[in-house]
Structure formats: structure tokens, C-alpha cells
XYZ file of N, CA and C in Angstrom:
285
model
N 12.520 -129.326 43.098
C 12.983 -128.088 43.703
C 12.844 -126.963 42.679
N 12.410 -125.725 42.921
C 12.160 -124.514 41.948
C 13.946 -124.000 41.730
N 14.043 -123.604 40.355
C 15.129 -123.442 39.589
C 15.266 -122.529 40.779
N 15.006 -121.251 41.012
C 15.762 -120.323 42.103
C 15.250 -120.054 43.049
N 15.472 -119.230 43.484
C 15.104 -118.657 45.089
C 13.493 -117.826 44.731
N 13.675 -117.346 43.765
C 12.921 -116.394 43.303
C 11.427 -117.193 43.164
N 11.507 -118.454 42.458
C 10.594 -119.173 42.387
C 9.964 -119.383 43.694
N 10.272 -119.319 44.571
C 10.049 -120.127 45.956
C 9.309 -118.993 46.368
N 9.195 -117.969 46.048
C 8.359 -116.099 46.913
C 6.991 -116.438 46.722
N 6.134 -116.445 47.314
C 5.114 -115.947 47.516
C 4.783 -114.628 47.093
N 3.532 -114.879 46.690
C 3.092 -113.286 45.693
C 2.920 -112.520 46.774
N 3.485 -111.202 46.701
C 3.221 -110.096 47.690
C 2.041 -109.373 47.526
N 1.371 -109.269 48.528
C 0.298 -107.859 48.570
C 0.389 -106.882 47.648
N -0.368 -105.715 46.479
C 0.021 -104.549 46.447
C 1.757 -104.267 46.507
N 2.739 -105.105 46.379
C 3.783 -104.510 46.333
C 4.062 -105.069 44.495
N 4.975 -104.098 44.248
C 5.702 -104.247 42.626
C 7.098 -105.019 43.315
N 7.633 -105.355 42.086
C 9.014 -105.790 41.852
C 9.851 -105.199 42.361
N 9.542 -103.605 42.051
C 10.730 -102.281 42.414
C 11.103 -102.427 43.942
N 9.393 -102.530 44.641
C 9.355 -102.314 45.901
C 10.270 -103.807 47.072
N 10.679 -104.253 45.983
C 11.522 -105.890 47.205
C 12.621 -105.514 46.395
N 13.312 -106.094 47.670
C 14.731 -105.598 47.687
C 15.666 -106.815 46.658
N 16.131 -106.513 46.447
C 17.246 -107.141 45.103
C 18.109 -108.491 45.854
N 17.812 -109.740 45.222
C 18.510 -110.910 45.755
C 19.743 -111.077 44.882
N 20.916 -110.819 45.328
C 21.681 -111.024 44.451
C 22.452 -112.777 44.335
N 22.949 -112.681 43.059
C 23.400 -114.416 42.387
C 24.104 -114.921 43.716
N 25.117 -114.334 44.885
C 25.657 -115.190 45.623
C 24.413 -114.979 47.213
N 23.381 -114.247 47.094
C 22.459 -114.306 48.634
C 21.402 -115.833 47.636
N 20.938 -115.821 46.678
C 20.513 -116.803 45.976
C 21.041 -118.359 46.158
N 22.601 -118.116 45.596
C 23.499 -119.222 46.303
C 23.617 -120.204 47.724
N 24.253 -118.735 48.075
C 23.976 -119.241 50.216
C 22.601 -120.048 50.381
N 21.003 -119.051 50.191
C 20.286 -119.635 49.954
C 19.788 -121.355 50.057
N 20.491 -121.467 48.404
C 20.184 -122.505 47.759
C 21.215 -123.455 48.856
N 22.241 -123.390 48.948
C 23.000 -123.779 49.870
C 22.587 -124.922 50.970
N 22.025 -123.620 51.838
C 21.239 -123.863 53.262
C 19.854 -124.934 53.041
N 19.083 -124.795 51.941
C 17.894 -125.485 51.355
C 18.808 -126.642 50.872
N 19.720 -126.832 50.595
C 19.998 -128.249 50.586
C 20.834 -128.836 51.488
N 21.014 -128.610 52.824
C 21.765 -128.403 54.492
C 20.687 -128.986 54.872
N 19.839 -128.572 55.173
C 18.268 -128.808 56.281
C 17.201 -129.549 55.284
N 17.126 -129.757 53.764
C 16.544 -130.356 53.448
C 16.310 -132.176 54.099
N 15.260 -132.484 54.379
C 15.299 -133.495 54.618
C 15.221 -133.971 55.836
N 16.128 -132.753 56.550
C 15.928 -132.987 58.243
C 14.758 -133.268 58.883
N 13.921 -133.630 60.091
C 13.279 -133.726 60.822
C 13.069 -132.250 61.341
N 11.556 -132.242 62.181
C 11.764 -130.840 62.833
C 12.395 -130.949 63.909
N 12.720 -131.979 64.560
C 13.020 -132.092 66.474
C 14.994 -131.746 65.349
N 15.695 -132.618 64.757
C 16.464 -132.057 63.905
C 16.786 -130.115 64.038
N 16.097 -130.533 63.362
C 15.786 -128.830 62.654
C 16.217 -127.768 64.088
N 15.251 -128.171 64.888
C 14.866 -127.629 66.217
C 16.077 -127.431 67.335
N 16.978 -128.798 67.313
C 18.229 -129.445 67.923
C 19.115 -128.303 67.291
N 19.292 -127.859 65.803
C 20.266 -127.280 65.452
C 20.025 -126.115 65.392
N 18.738 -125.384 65.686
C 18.128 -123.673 65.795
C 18.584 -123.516 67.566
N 18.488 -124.144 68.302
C 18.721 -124.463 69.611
C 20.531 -124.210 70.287
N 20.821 -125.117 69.514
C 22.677 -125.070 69.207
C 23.286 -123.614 68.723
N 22.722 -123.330 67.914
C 23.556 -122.521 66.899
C 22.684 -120.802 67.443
N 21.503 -120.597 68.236
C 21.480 -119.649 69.105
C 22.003 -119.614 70.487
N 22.066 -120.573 71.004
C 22.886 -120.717 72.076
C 23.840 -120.295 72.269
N 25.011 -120.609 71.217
C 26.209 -120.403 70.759
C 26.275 -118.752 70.655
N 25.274 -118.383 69.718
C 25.640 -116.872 69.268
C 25.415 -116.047 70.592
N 24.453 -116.539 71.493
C 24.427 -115.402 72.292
C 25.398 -115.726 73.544
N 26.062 -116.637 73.667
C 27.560 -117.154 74.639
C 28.251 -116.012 73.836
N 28.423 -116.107 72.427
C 29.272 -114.946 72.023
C 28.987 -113.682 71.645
N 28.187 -113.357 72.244
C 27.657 -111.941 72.543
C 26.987 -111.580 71.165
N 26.573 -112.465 69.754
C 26.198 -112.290 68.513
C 24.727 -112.101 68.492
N 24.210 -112.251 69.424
C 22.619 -112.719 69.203
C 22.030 -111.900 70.427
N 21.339 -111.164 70.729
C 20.662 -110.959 71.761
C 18.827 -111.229 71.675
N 18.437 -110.954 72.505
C 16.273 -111.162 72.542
C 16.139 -109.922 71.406
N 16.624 -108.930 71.566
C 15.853 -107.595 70.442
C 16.084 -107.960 69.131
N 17.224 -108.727 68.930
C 17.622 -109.142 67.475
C 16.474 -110.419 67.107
N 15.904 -111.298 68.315
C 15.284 -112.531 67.646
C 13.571 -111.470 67.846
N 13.766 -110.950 68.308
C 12.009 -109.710 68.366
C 12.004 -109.110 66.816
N 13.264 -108.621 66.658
C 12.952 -107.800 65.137
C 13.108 -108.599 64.224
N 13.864 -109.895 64.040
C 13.838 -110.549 63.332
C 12.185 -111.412 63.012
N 11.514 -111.713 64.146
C 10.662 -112.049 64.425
C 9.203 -111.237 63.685
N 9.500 -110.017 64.468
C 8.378 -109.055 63.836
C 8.700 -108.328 62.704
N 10.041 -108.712 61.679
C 9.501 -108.381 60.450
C 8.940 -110.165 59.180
N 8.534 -110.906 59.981
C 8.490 -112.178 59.558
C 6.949 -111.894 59.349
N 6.497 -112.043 61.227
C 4.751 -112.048 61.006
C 4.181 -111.681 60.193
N 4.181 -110.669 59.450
C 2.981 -110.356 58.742
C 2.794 -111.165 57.545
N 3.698 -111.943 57.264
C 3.732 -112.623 55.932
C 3.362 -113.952 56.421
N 2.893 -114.215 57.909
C 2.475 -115.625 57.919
C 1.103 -116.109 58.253
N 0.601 -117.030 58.003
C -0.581 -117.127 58.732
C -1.273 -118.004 60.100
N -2.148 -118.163 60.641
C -2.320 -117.854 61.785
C -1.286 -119.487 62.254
N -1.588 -120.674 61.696
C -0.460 -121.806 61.517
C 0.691 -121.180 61.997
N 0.977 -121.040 61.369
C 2.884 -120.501 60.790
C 3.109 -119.347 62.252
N 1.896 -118.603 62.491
C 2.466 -117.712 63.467
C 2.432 -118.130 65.296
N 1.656 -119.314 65.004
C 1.523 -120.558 66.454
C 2.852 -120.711 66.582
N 3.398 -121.764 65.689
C 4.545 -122.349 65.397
C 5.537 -121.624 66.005
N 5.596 -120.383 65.101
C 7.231 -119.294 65.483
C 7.033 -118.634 66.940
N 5.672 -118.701 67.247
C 5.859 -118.038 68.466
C 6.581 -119.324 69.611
N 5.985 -120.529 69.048
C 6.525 -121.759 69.967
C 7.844 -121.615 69.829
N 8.551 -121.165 68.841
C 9.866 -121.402 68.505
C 11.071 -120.376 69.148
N 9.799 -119.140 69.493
C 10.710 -117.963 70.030
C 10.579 -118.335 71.594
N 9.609 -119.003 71.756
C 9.240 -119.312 73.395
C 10.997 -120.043 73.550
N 11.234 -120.858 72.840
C 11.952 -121.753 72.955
C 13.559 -121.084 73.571
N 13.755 -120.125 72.008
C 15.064 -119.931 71.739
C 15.270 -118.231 72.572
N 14.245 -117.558 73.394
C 14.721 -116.294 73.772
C 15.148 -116.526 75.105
């Protein structure tokens, strides 16, 4: 496992250091946290508990479709054409 969170980034395009936003020691934490929660899981797993835990939020009015759209479309551009099959299967799923 890479010592931090930081390790785990992918080199950005044309952007500097300045230009990404600041991870601080406890968003690092949570993080690291969650990466050792779902480590290990299965995807049908994985899938079972992305399934649950949106369900839930939008019974409690936490989650709506525009929140999983923007969440969504500030993801894409950083993925590739793989990765962007996948999430679209995943939004099919959960909107």
C-alpha cells in the first residue's frame, strides 16, 4: 500500500501543485480509512454496498440524480475510455 494518499494521484495534465486543492492530515486519514473498509471486497460486494448506502441517502432526502451527475461529471475527464464504460454502468445502476 503507498505510504499516503498522495502517493496514490496520478500525474495531472499541465496542472502544478498550487493548482490541486490541499488534502489535509484528517481528509488523508478518512481516506486511508475507507481504503482499508473496501479493501479486499469483491465488486458485486462493492456494488451491494454503493447500492445500500445510495438508496438510503436519497429515502433521506441526502442524495438526489444532480448530485450523482456532478459528482459524476467532475470524475470523467480523469478516466479512460475502461473506467468511463464502467461508471456509466454504475450510474445506470444507482440514479
Amino acid at each position: 500500500m503507498p505510504k499516503s494518499i498522495k502517493d496514490m494521484r496520478k500525474p495531472t495534465q499541465g496542472k502544478t501543485s498550487t493548482d490541486m486543492p490541499k488534502v489535509t492530515p484528517e481528509q488523508e486519514r478518512d481516506v486511508a480509512n475507507l481504503i482499508n473498509r473496501y479493501s479486499g471486497k469483491s465488486d458485486n460486494e462493492l456494488m451491494s454496498e454503493l447500492l445500500q448506502v445510495t438508496s438510503q441517502q436519497k429515502r433521506n432526502g441526502t442524495l438526489d440524480t444532480a448530485q450523482i451527475d456532478a459528482a459524476a461529471n467532475s470524475i470523467l475527464p480523469m478516466l479512460n475510455e475502461e473506467q468511463v464504460r464502467k461508471l456509466q454502468s454504475i450510474l445506470n445502476q444507482i440514479r
